[in-house]
mmCIF file of C-alpha atoms in Angstrom:
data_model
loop_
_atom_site.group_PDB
_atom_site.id
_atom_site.type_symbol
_atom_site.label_atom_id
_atom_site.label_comp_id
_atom_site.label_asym_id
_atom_site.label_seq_id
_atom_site.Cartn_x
_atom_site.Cartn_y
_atom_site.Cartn_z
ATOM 1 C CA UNK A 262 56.301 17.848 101.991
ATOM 2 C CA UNK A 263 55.082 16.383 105.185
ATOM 3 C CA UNK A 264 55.129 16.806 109.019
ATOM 4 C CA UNK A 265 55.038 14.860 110.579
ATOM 5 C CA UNK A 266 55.170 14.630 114.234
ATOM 6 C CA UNK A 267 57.041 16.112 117.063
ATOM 7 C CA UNK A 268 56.451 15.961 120.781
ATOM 8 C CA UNK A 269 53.594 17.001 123.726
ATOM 9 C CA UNK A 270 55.499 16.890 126.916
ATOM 10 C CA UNK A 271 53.777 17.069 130.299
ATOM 11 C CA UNK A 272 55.812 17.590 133.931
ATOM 12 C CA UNK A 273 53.443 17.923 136.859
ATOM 13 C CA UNK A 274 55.356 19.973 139.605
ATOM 14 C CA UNK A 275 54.800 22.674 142.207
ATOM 15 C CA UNK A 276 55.723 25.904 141.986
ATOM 16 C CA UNK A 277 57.638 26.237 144.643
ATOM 17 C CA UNK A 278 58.681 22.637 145.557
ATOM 18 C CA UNK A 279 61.366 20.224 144.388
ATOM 19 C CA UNK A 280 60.902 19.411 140.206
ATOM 20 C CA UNK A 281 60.182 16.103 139.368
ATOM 21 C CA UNK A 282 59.668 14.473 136.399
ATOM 22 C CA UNK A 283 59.695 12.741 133.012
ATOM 23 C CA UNK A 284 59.262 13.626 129.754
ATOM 24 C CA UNK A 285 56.519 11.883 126.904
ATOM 25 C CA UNK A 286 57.565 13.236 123.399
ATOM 26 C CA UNK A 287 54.580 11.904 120.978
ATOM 27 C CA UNK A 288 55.368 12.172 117.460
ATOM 28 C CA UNK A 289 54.337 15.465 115.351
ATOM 29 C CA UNK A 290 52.519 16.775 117.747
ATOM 30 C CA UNK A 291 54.975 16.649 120.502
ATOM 31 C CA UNK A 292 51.864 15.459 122.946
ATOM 32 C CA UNK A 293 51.464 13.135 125.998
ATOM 33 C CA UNK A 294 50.385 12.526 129.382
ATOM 34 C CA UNK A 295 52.068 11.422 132.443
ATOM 35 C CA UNK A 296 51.335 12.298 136.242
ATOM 36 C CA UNK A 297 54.353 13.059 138.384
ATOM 37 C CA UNK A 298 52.983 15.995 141.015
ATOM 38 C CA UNK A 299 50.319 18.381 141.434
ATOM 39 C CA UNK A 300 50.208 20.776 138.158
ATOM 40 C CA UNK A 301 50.092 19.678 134.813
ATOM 41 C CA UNK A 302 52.382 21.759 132.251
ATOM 42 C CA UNK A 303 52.013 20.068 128.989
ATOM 43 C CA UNK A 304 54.118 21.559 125.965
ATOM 44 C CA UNK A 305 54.685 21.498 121.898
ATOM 45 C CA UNK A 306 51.974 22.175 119.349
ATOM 46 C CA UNK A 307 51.523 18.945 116.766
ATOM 47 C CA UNK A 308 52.390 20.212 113.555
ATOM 48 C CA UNK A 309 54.491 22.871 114.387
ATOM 49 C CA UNK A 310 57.748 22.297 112.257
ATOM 50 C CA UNK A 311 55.349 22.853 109.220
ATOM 51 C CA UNK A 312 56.155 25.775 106.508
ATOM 52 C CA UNK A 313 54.461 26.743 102.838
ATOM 53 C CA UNK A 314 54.118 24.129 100.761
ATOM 54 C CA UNK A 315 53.807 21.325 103.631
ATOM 55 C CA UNK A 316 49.955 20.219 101.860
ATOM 56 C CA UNK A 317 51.027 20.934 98.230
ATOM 57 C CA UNK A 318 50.743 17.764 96.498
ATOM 58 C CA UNK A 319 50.727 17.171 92.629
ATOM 59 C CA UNK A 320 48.792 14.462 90.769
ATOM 60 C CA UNK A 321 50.886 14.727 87.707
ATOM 61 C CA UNK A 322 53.595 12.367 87.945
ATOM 62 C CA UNK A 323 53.800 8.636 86.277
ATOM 63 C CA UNK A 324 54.859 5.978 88.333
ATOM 64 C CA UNK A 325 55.711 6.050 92.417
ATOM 65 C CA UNK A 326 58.750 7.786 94.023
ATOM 66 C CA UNK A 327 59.607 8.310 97.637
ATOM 67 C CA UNK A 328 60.739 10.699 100.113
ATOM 68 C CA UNK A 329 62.870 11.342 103.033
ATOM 69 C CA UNK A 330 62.802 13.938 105.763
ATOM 70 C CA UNK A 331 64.159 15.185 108.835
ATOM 71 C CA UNK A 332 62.609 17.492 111.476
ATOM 72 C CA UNK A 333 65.027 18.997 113.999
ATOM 73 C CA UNK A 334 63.012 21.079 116.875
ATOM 74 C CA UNK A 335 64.860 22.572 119.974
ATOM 75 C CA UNK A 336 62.639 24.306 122.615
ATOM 76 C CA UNK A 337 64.263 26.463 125.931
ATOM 77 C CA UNK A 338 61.744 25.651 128.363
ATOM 78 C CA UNK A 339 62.892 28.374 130.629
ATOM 79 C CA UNK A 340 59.113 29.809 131.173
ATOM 80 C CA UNK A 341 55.684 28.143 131.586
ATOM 81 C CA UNK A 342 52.008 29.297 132.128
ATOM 82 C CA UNK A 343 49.936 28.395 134.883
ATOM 83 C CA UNK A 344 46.181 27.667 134.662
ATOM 84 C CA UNK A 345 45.447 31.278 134.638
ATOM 85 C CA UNK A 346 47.636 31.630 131.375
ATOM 86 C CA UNK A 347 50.279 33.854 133.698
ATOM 87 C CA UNK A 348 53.631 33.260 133.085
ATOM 88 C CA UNK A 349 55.923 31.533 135.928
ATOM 89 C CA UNK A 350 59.112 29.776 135.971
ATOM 90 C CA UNK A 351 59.533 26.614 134.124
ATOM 91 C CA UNK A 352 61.052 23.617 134.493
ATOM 92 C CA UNK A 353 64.747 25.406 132.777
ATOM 93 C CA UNK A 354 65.379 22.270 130.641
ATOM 94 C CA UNK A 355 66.479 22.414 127.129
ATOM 95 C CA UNK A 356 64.468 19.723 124.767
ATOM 96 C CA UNK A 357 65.678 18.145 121.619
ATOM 97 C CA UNK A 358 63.717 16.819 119.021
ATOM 98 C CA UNK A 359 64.176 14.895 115.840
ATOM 99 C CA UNK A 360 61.814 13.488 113.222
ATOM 100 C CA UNK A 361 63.164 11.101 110.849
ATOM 101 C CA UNK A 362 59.931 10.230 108.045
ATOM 102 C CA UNK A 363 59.604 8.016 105.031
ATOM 103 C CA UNK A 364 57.103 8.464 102.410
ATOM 104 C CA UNK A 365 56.239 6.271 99.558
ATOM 105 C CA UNK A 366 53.781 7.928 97.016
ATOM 106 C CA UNK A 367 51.828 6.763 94.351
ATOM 107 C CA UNK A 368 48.415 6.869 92.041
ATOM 108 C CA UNK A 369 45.822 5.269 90.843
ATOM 109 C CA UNK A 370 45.493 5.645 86.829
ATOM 110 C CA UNK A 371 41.406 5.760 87.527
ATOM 111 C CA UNK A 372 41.857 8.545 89.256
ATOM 112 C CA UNK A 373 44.056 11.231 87.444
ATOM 113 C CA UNK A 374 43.635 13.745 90.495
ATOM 114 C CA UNK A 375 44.213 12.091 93.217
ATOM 115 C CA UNK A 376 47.711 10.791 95.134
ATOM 116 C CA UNK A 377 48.116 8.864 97.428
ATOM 117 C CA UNK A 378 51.082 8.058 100.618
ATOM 118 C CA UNK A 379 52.369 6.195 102.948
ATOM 119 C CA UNK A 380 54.834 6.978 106.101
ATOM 120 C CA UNK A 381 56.273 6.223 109.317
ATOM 121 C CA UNK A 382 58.317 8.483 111.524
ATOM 122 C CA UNK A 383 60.623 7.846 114.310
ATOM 123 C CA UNK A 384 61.320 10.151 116.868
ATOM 124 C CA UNK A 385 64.470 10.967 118.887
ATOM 125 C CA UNK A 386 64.143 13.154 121.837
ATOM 126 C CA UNK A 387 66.507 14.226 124.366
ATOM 127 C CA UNK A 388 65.542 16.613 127.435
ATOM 128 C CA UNK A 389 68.077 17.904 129.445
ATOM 129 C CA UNK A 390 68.317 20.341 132.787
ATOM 130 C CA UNK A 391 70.351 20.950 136.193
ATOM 131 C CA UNK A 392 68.150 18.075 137.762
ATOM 132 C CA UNK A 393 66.765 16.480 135.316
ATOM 133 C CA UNK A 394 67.167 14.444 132.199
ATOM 134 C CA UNK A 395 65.773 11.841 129.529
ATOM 135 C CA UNK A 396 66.374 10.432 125.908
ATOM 136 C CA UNK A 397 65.769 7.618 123.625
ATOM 137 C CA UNK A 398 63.545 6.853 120.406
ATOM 138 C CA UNK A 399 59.996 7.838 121.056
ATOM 139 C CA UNK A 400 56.660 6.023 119.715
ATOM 140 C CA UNK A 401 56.581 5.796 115.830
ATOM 141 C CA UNK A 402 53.827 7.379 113.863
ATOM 142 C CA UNK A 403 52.518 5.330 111.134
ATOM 143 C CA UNK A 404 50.051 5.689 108.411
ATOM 144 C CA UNK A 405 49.056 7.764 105.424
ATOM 145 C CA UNK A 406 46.929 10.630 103.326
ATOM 146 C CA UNK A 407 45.123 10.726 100.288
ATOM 147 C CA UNK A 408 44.468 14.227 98.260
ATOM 148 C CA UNK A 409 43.147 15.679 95.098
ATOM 149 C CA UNK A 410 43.715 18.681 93.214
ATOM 150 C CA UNK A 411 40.791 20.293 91.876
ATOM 151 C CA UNK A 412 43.139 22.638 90.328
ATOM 152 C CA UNK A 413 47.247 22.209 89.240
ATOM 153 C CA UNK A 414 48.420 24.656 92.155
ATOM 154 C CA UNK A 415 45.483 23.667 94.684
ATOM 155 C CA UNK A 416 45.381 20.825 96.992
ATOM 156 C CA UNK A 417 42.827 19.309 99.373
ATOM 157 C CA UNK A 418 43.133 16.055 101.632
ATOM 158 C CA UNK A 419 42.632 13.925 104.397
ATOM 159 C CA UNK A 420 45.201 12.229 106.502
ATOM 160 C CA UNK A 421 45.282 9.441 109.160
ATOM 161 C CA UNK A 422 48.028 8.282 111.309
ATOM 162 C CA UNK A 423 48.169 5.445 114.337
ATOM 163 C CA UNK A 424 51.019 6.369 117.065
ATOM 164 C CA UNK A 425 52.109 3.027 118.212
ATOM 165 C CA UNK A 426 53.727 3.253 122.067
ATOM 166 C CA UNK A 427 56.300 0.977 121.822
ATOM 167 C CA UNK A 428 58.924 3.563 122.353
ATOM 168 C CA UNK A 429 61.761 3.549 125.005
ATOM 169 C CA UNK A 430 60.618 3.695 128.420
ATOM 170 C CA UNK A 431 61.534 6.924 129.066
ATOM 171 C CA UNK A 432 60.321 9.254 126.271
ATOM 172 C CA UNK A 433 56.959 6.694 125.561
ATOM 173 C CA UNK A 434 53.734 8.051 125.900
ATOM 174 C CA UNK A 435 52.580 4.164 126.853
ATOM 175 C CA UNK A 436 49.435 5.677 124.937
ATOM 176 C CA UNK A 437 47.926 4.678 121.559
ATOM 177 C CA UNK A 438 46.251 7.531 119.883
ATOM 178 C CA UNK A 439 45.185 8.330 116.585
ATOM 179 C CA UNK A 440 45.698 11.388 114.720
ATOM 180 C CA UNK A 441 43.391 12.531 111.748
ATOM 181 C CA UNK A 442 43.767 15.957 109.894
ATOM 182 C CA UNK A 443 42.366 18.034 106.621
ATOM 183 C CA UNK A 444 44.801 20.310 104.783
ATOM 184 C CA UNK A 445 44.562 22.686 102.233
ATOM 185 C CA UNK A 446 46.992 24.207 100.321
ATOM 186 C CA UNK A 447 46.767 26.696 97.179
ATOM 187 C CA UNK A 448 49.037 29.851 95.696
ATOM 188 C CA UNK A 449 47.185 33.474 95.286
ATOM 189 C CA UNK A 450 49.628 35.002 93.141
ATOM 190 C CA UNK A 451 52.953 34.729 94.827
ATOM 191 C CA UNK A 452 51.318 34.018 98.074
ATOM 192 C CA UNK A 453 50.903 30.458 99.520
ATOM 193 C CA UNK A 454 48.351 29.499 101.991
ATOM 194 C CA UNK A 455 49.046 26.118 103.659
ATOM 195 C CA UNK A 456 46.606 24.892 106.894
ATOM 196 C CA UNK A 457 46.114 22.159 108.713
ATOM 197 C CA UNK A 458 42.879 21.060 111.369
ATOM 198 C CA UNK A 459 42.911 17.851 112.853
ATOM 199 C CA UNK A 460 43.008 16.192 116.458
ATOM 200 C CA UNK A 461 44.342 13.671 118.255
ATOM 201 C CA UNK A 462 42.444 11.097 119.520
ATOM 202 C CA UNK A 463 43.970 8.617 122.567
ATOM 203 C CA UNK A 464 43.566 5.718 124.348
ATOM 204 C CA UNK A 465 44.264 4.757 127.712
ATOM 205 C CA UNK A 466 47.750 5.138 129.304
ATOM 206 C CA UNK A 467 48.942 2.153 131.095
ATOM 207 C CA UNK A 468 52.089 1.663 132.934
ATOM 208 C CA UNK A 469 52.860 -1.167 135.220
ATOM 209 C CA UNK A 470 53.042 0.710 138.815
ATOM 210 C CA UNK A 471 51.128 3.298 137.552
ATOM 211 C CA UNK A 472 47.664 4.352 137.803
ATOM 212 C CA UNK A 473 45.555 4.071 134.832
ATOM 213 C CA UNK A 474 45.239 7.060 133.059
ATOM 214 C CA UNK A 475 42.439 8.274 130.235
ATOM 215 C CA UNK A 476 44.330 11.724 128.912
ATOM 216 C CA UNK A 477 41.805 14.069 126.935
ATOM 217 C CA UNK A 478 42.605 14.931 123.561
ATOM 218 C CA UNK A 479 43.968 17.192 121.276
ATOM 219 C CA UNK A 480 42.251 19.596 118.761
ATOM 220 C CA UNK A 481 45.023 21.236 116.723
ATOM 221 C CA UNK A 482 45.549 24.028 114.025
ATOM 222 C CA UNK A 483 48.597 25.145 111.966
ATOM 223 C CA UNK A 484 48.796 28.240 109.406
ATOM 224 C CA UNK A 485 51.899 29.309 107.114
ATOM 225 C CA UNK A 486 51.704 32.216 104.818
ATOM 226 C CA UNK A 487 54.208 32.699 102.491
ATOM 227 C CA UNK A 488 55.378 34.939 99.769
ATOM 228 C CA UNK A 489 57.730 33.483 97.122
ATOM 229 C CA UNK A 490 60.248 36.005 96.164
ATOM 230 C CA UNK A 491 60.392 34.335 92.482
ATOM 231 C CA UNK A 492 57.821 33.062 90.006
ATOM 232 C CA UNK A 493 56.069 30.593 92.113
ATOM 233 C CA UNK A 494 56.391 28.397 89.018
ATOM 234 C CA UNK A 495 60.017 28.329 89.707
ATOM 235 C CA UNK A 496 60.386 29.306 93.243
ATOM 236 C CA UNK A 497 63.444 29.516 95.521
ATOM 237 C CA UNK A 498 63.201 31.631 98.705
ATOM 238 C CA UNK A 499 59.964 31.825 100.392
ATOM 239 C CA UNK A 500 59.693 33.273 103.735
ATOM 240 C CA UNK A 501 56.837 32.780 105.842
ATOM 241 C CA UNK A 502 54.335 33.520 108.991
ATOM 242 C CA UNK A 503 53.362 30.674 110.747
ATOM 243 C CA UNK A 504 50.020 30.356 113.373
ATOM 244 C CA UNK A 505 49.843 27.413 115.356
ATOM 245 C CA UNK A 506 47.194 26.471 118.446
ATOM 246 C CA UNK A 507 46.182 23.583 120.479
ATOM 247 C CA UNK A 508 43.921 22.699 123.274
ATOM 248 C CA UNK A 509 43.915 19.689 124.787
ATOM 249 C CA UNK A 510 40.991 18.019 127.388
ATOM 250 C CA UNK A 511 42.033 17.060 130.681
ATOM 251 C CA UNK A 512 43.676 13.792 131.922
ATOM 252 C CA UNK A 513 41.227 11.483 134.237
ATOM 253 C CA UNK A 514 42.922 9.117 137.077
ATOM 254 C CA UNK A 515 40.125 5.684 136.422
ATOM 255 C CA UNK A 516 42.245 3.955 138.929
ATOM 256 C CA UNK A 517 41.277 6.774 141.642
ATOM 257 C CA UNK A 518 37.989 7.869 139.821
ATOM 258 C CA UNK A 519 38.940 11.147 139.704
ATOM 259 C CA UNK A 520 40.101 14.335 137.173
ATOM 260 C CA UNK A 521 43.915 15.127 137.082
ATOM 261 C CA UNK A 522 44.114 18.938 138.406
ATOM 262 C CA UNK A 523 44.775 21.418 136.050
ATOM 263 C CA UNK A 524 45.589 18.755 133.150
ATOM 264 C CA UNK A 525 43.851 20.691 130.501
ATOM 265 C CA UNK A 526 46.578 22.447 128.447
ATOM 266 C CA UNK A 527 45.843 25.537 125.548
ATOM 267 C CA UNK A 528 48.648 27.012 123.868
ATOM 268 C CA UNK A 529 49.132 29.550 120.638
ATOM 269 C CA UNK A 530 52.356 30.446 119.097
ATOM 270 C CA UNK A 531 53.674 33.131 116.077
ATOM 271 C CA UNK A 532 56.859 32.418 114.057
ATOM 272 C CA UNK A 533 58.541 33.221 111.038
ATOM 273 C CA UNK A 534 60.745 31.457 108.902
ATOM 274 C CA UNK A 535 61.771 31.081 105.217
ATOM 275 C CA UNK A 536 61.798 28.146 103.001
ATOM 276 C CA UNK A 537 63.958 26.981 100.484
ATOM 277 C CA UNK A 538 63.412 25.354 97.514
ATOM 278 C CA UNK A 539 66.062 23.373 95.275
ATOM 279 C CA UNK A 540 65.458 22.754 91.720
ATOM 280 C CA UNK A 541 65.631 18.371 90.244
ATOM 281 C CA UNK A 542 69.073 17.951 89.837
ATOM 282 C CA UNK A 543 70.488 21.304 90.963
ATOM 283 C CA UNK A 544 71.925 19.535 93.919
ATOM 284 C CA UNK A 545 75.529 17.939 93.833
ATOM 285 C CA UNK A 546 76.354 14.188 94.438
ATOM 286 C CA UNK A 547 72.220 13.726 94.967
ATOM 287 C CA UNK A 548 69.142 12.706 92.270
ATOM 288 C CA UNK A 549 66.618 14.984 92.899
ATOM 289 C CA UNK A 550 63.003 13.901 91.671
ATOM 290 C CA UNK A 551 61.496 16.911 91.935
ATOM 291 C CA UNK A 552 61.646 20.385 94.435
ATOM 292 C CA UNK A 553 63.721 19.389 97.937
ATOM 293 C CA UNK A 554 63.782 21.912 100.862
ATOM 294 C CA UNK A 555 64.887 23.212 103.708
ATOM 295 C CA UNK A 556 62.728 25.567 105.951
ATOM 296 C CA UNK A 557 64.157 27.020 109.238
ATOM 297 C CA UNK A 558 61.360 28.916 111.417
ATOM 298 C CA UNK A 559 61.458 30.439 115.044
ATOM 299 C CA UNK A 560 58.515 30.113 117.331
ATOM 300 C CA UNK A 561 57.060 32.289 120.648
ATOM 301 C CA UNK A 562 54.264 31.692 122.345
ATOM 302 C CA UNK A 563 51.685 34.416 122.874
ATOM 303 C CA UNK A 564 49.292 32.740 125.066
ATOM 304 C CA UNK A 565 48.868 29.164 126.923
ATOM 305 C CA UNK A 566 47.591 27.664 130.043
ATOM 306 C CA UNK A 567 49.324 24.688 131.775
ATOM 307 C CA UNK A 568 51.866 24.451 129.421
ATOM 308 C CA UNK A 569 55.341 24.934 129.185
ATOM 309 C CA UNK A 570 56.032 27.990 126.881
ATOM 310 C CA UNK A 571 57.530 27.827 123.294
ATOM 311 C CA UNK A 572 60.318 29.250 122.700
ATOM 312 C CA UNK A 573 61.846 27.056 119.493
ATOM 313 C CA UNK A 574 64.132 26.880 116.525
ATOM 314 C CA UNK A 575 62.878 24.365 113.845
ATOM 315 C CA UNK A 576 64.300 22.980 111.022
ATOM 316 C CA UNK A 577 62.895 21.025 108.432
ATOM 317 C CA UNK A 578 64.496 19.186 105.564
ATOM 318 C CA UNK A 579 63.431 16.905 102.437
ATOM 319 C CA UNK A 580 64.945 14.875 99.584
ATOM 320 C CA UNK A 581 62.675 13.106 96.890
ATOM 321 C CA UNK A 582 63.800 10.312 94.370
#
């Protein structure tokens, strides 16, 4: 039950000149810098293919097992906000993302509340419009959380990740950053509450022929309220609402000495989706160790400066063992 990452995009054009432009996909929070005109439009809120349960974690297990999922996240960037948060034209490109994560989990026996993982997800990411285009595998995400249950259906943790820009050329941020989080996570009756808060905290982008670039950073937040339409002991269909914002700090050109114009992004989306859960071992031809799911969720924005708007499909799926 994871997220990570997805992709922050940013095309710097005019609004009425020629396009230009490439796109950065960073991982789970689809985030990234790059200067290629006048006007910054950044895009993608980290976090966003999350759904109940993402931050529900259980202590009671013996041993270690693993996970794997895939995020799938497809945005029509058709529309954009300028830096009065009025909406204009945007750059008409269609964006592709996938997340492919890993996740090894285990416990300490010292410690009978607490679990503990480790991950690493790869991006792929393909953007494609009328004059423009760009794919490849993006920066990998790597690192891990720790959480405790004060109770058997609540959870509490911290997380920590380290994007690594080593990337193909064309989708790379050519930015390290680091990403920490809390999340919470706990059932009121057939209701589930699952949130997010973190950040994301980055370096300086360099890129040979390029000036040196110090992009601000990223202060994030991600809500999904669901209702399970079965005991939430055994649950199956859960649809959801899902809250998501971001603001981000400007970028700052230290080879000129000067502040990127309008390179400070905001951006806050609705959605609804449902999840579904499978039952250990319901599944044919697969060994289940415990709940997997599948969660597919559309996403709008509602408000946003500098930023491309979101208008998404996302699909999430995960198999334990």
């Amino acid at each position: 039950m994871r997220a990570p990452l997805a992709r922050k995009r940013i095309q710097h054009w005019r609004h009425n000149a020629r396009r230009r432009g490439r796109t950065l996909v960073a991982l789970l929070g689809m985030t990234g810098t790059l200067p290629l005109a006048d006007a910054a439009f950044a895009s993608g809120i980290p976090f966003a293919t999350d759904r109940p349960q993402t931050w529900q974690f259980s202590s009671d297990f013996e041993g270690t097992y693993d996970s794997f999922g895939e995020n799938i996240w497809w945005n029509h960037d058709s529309r954009a906000f300028d830096s009065h948060g009025n909406q204009i034209n945007g750059p008409d490109t269609n964006t592709f993302v996938g997340l492919s994560t890993f996740i090894h989990y285990w416990k300490l026996s010292s410690l009978p509340h607490v679990g503990f993982n480790a991950s690493i997800t790869v991006p792929a990411i393909r953007t494609q419009g009328s004059q423009f285009a760009a794919s490849g595998i993006g920066d990998p995400l790597i690192g891990g959380l720790v959480w405790y249950n004060p109770a058997p259906a609540t959870t509490l943790g911290f997380q920590a990740y380290v994007q690594v820009p080593i990337g193909q050329n064309s989708v790379s941020t050519n930015t390290w950053s680091f990403w920490p989080s809390v999340f919470y996570d706990d059932w009121y009756g057939h209701v589930n509450v699952d949130l997010l808060v973190g950040g994301i905290l980055r370096g300086r982008t360099l890129r040979s022929g390029h000036d040196d670039l110090s992009p601000g950073d990223t202060f994030h937040l991600n809500l999904r309220i669901g209702y399970s339409i079965s005991p939430p002991d055994n649950p199956f269909a859960i649809p959801f609402f899902a809250l998501d914002h971001q603001t981000s700090g400007g970028t700052f050109n230290q080879t000129a000495g000067i502040p990127v114009g309008n390179s400070a992004s905001r951006e806050t989306t609705v959605g609804a989706g449902v999840l579904f859960q499978f039952k250990p071992n319901s599944l044919p031809f697969v060994h289940q160790k415990m709940y997997d799911q599948l969660s597919i969720q559309y996403q709008h924005s509602v408000s946003g400066r500098n930023t491309t708007l979101t208008n998404a499909v996302l699909v999430q799926a995960w198999h334990y063992w």
